[in-house]
Coordinates of C-alpha atoms in Angstrom, one line a residue:
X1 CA 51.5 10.0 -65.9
X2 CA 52.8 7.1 -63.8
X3 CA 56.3 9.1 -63.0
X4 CA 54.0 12.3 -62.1
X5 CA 52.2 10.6 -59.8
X6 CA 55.2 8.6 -58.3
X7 CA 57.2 12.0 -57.7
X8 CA 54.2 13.2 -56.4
X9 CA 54.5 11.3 -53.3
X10 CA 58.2 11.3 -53.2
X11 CA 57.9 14.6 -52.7
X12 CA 55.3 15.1 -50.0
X13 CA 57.0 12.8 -48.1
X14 CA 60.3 14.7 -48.5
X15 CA 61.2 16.5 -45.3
X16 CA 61.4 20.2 -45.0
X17 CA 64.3 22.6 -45.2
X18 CA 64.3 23.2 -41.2
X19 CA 64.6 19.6 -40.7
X20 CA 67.2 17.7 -39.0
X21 CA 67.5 15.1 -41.3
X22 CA 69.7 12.5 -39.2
X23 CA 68.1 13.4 -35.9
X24 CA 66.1 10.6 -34.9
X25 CA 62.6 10.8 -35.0
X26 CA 59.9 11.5 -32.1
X27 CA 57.7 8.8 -32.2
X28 CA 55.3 8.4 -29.0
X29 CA 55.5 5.0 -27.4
X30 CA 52.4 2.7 -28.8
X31 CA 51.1 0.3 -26.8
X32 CA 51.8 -3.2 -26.8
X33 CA 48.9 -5.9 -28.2
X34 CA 49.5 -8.8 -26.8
X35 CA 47.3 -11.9 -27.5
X36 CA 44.1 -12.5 -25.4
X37 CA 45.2 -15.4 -22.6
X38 CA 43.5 -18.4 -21.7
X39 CA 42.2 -18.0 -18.8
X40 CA 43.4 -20.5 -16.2
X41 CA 41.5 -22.8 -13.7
X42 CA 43.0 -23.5 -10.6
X43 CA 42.2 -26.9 -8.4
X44 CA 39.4 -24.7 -6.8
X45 CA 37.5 -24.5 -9.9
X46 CA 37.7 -27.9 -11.5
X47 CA 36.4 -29.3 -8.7
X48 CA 34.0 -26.9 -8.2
X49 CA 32.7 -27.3 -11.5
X50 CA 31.9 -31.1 -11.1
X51 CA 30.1 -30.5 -7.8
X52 CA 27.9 -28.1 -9.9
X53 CA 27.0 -30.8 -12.2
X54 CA 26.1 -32.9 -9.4
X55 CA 23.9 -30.2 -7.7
X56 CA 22.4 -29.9 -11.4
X57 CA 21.3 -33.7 -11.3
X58 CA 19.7 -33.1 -8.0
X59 CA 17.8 -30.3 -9.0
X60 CA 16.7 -31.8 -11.9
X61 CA 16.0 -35.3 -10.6
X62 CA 14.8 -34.5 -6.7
X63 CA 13.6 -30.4 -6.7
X64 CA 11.7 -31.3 -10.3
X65 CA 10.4 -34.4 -9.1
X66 CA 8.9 -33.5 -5.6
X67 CA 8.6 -29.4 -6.1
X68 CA 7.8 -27.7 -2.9
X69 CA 9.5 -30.2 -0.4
X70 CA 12.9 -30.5 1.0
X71 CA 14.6 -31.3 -1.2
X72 CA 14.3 -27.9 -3.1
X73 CA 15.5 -26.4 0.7
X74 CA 18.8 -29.0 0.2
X75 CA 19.6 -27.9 -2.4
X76 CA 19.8 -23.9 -2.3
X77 CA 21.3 -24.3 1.1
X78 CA 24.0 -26.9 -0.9
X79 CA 24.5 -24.3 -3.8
X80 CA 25.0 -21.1 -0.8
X81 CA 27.5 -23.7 1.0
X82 CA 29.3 -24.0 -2.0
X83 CA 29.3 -20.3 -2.8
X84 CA 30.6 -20.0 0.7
X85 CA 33.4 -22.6 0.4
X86 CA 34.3 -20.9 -3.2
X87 CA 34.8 -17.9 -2.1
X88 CA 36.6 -18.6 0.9
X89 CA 39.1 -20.6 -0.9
X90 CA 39.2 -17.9 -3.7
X91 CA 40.5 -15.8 -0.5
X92 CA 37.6 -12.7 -2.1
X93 CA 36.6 -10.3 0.9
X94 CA 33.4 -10.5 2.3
X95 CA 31.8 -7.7 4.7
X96 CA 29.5 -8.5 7.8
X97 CA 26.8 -7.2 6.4
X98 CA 27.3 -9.8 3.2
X99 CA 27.8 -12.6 5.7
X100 CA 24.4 -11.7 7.7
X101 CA 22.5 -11.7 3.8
X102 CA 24.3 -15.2 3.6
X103 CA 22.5 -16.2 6.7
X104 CA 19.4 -15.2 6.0
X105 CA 19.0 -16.9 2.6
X106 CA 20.4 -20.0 4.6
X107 CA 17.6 -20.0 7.0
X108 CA 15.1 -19.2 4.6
X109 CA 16.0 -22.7 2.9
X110 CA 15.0 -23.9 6.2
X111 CA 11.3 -23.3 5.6
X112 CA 10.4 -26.7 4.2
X113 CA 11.1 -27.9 7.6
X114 CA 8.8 -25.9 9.2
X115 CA 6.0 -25.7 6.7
X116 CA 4.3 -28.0 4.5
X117 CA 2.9 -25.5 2.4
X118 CA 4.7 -26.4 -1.4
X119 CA 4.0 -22.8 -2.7
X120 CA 5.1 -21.6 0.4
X121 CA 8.6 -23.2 -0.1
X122 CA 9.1 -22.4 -3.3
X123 CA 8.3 -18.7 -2.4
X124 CA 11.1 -19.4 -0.2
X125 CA 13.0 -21.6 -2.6
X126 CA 13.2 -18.5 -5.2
X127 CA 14.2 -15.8 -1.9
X128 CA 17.2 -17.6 -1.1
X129 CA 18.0 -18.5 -4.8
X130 CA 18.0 -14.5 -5.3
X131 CA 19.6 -13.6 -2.4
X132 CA 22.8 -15.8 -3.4
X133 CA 23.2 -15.1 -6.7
X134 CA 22.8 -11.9 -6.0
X135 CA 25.6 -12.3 -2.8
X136 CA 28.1 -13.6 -6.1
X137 CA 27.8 -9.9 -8.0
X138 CA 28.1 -7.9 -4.3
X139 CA 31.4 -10.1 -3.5
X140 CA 32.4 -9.2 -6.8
X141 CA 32.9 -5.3 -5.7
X142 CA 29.1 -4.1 -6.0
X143 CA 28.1 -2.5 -3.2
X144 CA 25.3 -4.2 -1.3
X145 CA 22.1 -3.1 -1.5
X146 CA 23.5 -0.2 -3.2
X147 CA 22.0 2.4 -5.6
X148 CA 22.5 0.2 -9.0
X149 CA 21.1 -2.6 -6.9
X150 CA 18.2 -3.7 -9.0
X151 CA 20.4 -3.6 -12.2
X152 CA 23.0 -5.6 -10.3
X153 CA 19.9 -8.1 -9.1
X154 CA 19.5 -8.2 -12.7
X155 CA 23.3 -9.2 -14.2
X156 CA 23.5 -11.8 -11.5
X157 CA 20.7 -13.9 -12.6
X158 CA 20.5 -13.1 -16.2
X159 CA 24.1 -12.0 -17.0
X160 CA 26.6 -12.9 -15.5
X161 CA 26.2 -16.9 -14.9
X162 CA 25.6 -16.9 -19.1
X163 CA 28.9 -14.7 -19.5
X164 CA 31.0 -17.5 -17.8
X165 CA 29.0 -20.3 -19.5
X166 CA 31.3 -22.2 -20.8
X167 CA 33.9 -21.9 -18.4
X168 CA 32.5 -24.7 -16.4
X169 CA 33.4 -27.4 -19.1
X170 CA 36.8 -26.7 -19.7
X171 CA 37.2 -26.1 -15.6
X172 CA 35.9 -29.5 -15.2
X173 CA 38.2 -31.2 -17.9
X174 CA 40.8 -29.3 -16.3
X175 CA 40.8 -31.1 -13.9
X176 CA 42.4 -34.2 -16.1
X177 CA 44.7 -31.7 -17.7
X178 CA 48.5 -33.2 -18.0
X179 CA 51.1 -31.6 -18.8
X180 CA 51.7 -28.2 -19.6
X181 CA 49.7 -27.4 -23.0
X182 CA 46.7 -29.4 -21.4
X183 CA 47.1 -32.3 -23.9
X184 CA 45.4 -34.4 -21.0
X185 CA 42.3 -32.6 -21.7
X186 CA 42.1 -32.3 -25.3
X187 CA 42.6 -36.1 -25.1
X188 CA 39.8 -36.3 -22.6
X189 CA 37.5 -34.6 -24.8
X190 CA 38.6 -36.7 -28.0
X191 CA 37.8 -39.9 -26.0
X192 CA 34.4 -38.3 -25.0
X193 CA 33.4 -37.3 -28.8
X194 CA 34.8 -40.7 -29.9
X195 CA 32.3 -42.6 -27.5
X196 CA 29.4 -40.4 -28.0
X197 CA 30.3 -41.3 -32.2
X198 CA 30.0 -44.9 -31.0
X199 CA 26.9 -44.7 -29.5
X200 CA 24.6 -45.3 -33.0
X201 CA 26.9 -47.3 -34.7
X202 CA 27.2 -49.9 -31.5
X203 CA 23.2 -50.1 -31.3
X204 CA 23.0 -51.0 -34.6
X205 CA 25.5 -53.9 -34.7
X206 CA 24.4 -55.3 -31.4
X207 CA 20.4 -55.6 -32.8
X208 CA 22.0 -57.5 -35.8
X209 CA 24.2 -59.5 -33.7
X210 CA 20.9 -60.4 -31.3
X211 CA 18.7 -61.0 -34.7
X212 CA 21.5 -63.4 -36.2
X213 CA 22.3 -65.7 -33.3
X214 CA 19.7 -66.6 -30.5
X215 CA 22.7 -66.9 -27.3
X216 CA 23.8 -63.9 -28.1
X217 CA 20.1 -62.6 -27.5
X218 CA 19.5 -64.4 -24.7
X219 CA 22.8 -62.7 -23.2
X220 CA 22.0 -59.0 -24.1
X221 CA 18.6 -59.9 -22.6
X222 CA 19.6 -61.0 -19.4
X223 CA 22.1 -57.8 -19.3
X224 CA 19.6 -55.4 -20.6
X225 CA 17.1 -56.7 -17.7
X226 CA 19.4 -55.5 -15.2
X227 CA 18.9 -52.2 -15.9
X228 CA 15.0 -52.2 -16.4
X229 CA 14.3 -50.6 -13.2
X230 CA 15.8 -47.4 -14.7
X231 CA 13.8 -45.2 -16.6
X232 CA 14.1 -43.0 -19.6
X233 CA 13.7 -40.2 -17.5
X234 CA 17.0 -40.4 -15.4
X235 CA 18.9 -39.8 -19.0
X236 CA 16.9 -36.5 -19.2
X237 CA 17.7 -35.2 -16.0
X238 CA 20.9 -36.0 -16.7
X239 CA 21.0 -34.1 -19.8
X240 CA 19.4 -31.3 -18.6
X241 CA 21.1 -31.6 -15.6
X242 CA 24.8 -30.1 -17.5
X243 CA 22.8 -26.8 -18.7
X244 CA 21.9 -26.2 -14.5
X245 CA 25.3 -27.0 -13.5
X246 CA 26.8 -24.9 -16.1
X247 CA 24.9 -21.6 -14.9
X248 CA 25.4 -22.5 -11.1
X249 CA 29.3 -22.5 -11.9
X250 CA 29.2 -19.4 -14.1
X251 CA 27.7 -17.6 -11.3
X252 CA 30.3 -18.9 -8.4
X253 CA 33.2 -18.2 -11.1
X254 CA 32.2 -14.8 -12.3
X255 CA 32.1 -13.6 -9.0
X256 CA 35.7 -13.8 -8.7
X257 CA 35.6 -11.0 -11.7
X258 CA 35.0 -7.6 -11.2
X259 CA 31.7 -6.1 -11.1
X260 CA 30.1 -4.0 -13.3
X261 CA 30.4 -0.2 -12.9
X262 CA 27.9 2.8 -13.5
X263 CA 28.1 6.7 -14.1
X264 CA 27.3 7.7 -10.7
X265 CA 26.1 11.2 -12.3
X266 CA 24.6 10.7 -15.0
X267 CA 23.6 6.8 -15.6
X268 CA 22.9 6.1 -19.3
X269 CA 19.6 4.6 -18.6
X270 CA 18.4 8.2 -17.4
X271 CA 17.7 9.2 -21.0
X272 CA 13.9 10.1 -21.0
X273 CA 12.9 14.2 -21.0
X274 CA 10.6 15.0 -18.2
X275 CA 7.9 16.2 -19.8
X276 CA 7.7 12.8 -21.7
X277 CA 6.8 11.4 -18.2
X278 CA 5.0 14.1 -16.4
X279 CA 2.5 14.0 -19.4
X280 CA 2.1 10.8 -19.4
X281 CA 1.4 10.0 -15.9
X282 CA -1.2 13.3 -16.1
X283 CA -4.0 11.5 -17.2
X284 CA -3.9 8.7 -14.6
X285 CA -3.9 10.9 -11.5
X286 CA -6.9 13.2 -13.0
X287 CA -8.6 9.2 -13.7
X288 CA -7.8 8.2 -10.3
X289 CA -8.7 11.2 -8.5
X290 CA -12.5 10.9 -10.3
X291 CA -12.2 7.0 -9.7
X292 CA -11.5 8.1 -5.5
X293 CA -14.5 11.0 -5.6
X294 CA -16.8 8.6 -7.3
X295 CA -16.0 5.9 -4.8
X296 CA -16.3 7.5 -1.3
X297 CA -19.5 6.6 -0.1
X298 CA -18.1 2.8 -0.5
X299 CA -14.9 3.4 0.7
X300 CA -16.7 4.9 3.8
X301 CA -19.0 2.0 3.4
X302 CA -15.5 -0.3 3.4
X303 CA -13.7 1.6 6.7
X304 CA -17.1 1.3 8.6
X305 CA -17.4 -2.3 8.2
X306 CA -21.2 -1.9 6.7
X307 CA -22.4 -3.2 3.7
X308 CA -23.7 -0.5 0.3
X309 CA -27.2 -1.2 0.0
X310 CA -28.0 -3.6 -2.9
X311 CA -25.0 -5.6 -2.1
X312 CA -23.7 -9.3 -0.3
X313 CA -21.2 -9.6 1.4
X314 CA -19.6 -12.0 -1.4
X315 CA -20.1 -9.3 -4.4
X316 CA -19.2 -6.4 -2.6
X317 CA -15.7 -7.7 -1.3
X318 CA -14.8 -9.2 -4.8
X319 CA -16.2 -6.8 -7.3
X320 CA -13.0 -4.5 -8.2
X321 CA -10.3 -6.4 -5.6
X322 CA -8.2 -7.8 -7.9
X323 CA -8.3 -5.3 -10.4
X324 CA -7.2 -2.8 -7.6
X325 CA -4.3 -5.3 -6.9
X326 CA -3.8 -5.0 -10.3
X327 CA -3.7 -1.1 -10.2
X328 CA -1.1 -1.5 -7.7
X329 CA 1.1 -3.7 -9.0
X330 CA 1.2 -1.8 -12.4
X331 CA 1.6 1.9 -10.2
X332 CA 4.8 0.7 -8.7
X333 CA 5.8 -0.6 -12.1
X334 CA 5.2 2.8 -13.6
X335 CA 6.9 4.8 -10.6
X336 CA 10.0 2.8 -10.8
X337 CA 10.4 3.0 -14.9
X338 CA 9.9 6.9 -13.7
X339 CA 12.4 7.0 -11.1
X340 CA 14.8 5.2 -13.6
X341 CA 14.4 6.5 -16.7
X342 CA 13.6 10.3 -16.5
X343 CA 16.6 12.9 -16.3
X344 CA 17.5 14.0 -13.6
X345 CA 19.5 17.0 -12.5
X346 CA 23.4 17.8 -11.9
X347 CA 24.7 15.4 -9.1
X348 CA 21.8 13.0 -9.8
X349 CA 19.4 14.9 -7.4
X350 CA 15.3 14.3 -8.9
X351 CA 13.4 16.6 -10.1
X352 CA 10.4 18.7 -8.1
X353 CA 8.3 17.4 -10.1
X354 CA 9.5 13.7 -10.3
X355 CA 8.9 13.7 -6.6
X356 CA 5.3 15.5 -6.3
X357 CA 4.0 12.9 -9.1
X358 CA 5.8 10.6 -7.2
X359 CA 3.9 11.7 -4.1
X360 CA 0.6 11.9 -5.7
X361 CA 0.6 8.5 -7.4
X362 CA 1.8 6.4 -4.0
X363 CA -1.1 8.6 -1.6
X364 CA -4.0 7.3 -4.6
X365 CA -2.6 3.6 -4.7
X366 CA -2.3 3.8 -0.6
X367 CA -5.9 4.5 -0.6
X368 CA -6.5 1.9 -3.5
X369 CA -5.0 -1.1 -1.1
X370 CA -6.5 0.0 1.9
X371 CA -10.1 0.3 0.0
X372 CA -9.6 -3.4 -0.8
X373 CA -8.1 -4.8 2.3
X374 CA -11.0 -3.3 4.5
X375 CA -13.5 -5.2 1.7
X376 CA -11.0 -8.4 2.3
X377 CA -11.2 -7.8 6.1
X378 CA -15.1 -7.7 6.2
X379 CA -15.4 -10.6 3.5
X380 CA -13.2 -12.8 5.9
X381 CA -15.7 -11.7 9.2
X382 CA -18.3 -12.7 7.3
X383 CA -17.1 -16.4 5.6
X384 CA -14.2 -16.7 7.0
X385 CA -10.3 -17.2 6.1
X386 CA -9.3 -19.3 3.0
X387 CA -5.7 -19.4 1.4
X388 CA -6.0 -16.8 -1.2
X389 CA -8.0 -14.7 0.9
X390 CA -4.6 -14.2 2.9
X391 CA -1.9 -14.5 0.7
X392 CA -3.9 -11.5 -1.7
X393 CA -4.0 -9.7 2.3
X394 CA -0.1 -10.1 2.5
X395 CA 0.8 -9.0 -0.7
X396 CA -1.2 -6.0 -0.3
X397 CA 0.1 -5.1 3.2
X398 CA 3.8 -5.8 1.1
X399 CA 3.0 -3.0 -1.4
X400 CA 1.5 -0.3 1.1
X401 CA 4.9 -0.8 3.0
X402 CA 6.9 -0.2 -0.6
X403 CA 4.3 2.7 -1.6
X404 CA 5.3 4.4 2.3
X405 CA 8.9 4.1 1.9
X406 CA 8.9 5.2 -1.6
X407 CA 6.6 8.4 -0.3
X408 CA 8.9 8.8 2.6
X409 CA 12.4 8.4 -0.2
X410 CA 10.6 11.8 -2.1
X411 CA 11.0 13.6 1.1
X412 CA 14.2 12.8 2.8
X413 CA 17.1 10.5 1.3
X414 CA 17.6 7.0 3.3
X415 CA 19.3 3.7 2.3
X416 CA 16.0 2.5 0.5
X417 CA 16.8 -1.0 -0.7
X418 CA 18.5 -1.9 2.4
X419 CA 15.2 -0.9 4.2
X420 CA 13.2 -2.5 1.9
X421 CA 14.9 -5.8 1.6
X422 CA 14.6 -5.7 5.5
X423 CA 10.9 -5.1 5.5
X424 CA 10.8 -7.9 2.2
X425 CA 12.2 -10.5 5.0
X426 CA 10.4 -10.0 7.7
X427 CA 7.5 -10.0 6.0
X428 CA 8.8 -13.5 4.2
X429 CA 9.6 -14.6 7.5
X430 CA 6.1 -14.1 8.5
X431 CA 4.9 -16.3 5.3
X432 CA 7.1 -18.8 5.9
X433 CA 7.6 -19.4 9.2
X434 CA 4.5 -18.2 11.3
X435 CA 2.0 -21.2 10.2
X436 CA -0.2 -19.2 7.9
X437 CA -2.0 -22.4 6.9
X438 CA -2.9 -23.4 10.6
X439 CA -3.5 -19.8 11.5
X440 CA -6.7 -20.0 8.9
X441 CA -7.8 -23.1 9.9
X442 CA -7.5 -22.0 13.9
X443 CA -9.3 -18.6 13.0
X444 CA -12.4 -20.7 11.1
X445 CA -12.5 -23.4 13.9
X446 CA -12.7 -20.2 16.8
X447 CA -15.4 -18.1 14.3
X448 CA -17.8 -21.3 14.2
X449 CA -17.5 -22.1 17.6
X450 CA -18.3 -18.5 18.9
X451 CA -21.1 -18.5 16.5
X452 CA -19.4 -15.8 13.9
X453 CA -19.4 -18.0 11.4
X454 CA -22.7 -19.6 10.6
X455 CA -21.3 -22.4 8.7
X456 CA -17.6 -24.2 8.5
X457 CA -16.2 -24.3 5.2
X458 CA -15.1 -28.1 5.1
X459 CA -13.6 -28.1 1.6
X460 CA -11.8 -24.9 2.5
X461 CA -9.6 -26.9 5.0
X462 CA -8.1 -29.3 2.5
X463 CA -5.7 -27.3 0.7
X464 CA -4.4 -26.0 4.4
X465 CA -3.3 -29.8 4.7
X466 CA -1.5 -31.4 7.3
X467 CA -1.2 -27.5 9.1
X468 CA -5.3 -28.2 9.4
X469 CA -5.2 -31.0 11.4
X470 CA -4.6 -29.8 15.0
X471 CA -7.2 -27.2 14.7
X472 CA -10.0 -29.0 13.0
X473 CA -9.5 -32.0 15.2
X474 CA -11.0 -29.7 17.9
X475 CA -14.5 -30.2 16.7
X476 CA -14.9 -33.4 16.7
X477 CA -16.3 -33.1 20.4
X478 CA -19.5 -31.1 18.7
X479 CA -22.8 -32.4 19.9
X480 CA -23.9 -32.2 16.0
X481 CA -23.3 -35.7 15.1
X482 CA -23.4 -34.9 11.3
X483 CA -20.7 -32.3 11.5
X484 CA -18.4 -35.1 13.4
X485 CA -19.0 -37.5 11.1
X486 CA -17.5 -34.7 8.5
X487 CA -15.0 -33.8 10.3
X488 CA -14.1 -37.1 10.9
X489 CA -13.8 -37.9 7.3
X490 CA -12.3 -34.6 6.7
X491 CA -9.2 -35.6 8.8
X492 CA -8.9 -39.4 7.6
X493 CA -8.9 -37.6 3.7
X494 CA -6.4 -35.1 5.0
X495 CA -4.3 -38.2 6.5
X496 CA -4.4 -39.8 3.3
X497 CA -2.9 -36.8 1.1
X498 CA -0.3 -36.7 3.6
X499 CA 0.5 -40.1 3.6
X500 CA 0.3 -40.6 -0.1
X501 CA 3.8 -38.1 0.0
X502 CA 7.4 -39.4 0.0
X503 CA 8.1 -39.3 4.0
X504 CA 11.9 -37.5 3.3
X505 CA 11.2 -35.6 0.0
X506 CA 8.4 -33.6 1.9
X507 CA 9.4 -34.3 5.5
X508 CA 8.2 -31.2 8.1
X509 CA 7.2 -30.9 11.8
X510 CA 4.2 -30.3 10.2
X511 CA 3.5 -33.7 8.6
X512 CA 5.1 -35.5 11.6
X513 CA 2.8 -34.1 14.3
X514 CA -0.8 -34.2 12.0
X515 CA 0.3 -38.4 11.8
X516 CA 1.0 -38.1 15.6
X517 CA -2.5 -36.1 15.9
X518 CA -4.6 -38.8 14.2
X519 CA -2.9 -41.8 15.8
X520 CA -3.9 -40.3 19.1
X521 CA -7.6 -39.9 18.0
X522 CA -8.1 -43.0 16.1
X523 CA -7.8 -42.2 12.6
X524 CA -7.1 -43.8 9.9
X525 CA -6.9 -43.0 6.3
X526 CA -9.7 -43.5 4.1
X527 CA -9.2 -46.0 0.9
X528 CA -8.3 -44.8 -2.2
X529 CA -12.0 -45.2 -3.7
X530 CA -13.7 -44.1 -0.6
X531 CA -11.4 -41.0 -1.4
X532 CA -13.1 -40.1 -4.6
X533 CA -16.3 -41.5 -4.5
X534 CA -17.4 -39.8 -1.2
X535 CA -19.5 -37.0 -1.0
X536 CA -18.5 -33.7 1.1

């Protein structure tokens, strides 16, 4: 059975009679597998790397500790100026156009200067943070502002830096490496594990050393006291501090890698059948085209700047606003999964009926936002400007511009993102450089003034803070003696949030010229009980 089976294969691997038995035989070249490589860090890197760590210790310890002031401004402009030098020394091609985003996230880390508005900076804070991680995939090879931009937005925060994790460890420690099999470095990390081992084991024999002979106490005492001005915290931040330096360097390091490349014709994302979308979307146009017949004696109501019968001013501007900026927000949401997930045709080109949904669903929501900004616009007539009040009127005004250019994308093809991120930062610009916070509290002093506004809305001014000063200084002239004596204490409360902040952490011109305000008008900042105990 064996000897069957044996000649078996003997013989079906005998050639055949028309064989050249001693030719040599046609084998097709294979391809060589040759080990993966380390990869290697140059000078460049290493030294990179440890700056990373640093700038991870000062976000953790200074843009943690005072959020919304400079130092969160510092510190993205640091991390761009790195990404800058990096890349430069890298010798990786940069375009004009990716030079002139550079800039801009620069300048937007500027705003903290300008404004001392803390949510306004970190709006700010988290523009330039995207706009240079973003500048890491784009010098990579992606094109800017192209049409995979959102997915390469995507890979550059959440992707990419992880990918090249770890690298930032090894670059660092390679930066001790001697010889050629890097034997400095492995010994570098051996004396690193052999400390962090010590760490327990010394604790425990310096506490029975201290309990055994009373000198010896008095010695580690006298050395421990040195350091009681540092806290627990710092060994935190510096712990936390490794995790922020390692995704700062992973971004700088991958993009010297290339970037990520899409199907052009067919992307893989687009997998979703048309009529899985059109359907879908049906019932929310026929429930939005009720909700807009129901609603147009209010929305007449709204453009005319007169109020429905049965309502105030106060209910009829709130009921239904946010839910409409709601609305919005998840209409662009459902337009974009639409634009990117539903088949399209050969050469990429959209469907008829992509677009006229498209269409249909941007004209409802444009109608939706300008509904609720004319009830915002006649609310703020009537009781005046308040922060939310105006950030909610921004945003808005944000999405109608998005909701246009995606109307005007359906019709005629045009380099959307580069238009929108254009629009995104002037409109940032706006926030974060034009004085929002005084413009409100100029707009409230005016109204009361001319008699538009019946009362002023002291409690409103406070969160403004030091942008408030200027403005509401003006009406401490009034002939009501009352309101002075408000005002009055309205400015010295004001002066004593300002001065209760660290004078560099949240340094502005803002903050410099409300102290220089209230020195030149004699006042002073209350006490800290007068500051809670005294009535508004």
């Amino acid at each position: 059975m064996e000897n069957n089976d044996h000649n078996t294969i003997t013989n079906s691997c005998e050639p055949s009679d028309t064989a050249n038995v001693g030719a040599p035989l046609d084998i097709p070249d294979l391809p060589t597998v040759r080990p993966l490589s380390k990869p290697k860090y140059s000078l460049t890197d290493s030294i990179c790397a440890w700056v990373c760590f640093l700038l991870g210790f000062i976000f953790t310890r200074y843009v943690c500790g005072y959020a919304g002031g400079l130092w969160g401004g510092i510190f993205w402009a640091a991390v761009g100026a790195l990404g800058a030098v990096y890349v430069r020394l890298k010798a990786l091609k940069t375009s004009p156009a990716q030079i002139a985003v550079f800039i801009i996230a620069e300048l937007f880390c500027l705003t903290p200067i300008f404004c001392a508005n803390g949510f306004v900076n970190t709006l700010a804070a988290m523009f330039s943070f995207a706009l240079i991680f973003y500048l890491a995939v784009s010098v990579s090879g992606a094109a800017l502002f192209g049409k995979h931009f959102v997915l390469d937005a995507l890979s550059g925060v959440f992707a990419r830096p992880f990918i090249s994790f770890t690298h930032s460890t090894r670059a660092a420690l390679g930066l001790f490496r001697g010889g050629k099999d890097g034997k400095g470095s492995r010994t570098a990390v051996y004396v690193l594990l052999g400390l962090l081992t010590a760490i327990p084991l010394t604790i425990v024999v310096v506490v029975l050393l201290m309990f055994s002979d009373s000198a010896f106490e008095n010695a580690m005492d006298n050395f421990f006291a040195r350091f009681s001005n540092i806290s627990f915290s710092l060994f935190w931040q510096i712990l936390f501090a490794i995790p922020v330096g390692m995704y700062l360097f992973g971004s700088m390091f991958s993009s010297a890698k290339p970037a990520w490349s899409y199907s052009e014709e067919a992307p893989v994302y687009r997998f979703l059948p048309p009529p899985i979308a059109y359907t879908a979307v049906t019932p929310i146009c026929v429930f939005y085209l009720i909700y807009i017949i129901t609603q147009l004696g209010y929305f007449t109501a709204a453009f005319g700047g007169e109020l429905p019968e049965g309502y105030n001013y106060s209910e009829f501007a709130r009921r239904g606003f946010f839910e409409l900026c709601v609305i919005a927000v998840i209409n662009l949401c459902v337009i974009t999964l639409m634009q990117a997930l539903v088949k399209r045709h050969e050469g990429d080109r959209r469907p008829k009926a992509l677009r006229v949904y498209t269409i249909i669903i941007s004209v409802f929501t444009l109608l939706l936002i300008a509904s609720a900004l004319s009830k915002m616009l006649l609310y703020i007539k009537e009781l005046g400007m308040t922060q939310l009040r105006i950030y909610t009127s921004w945003f808005m005004i944000l999405l109608a511009i998005i909701f246009v250019m995606i109307i005007v994308l359906q019709i005629r093809e045009f380099a959307f993102w580069k238009v929108l991120f254009a629009a995104f930062s002037v409109m940032m610009g706006v926030l974060c450089f034009g004085n929002i916070d005084g413009a409100i509290a100029r707009y409230n002093v005016s109204a009361y003034q001319s008699g538009a506004l019946e009362e002023f809305d002291i409690q409103a001014m406070y969160p403004l803070g030091a942008a408030a000063v200027k403005p509401v200084s003006e009406l401490l002239n009034t002939e009501d003696t009352e309101m002075s004596e408000k005002i009055e204490y309205s400015l010295s409360k004001l002066l004593y949030e300002i001065e209760q902040k660290d004078d560099f952490a949240y340094f502005s011109i803002q903050k410099i010229t409300a102290e220089k305000i209230c020195e030149s008008i004699n006042i002073t900042p209350v006490s800290y009980e007068a500051y809670w105990r005294y009535p508004d």
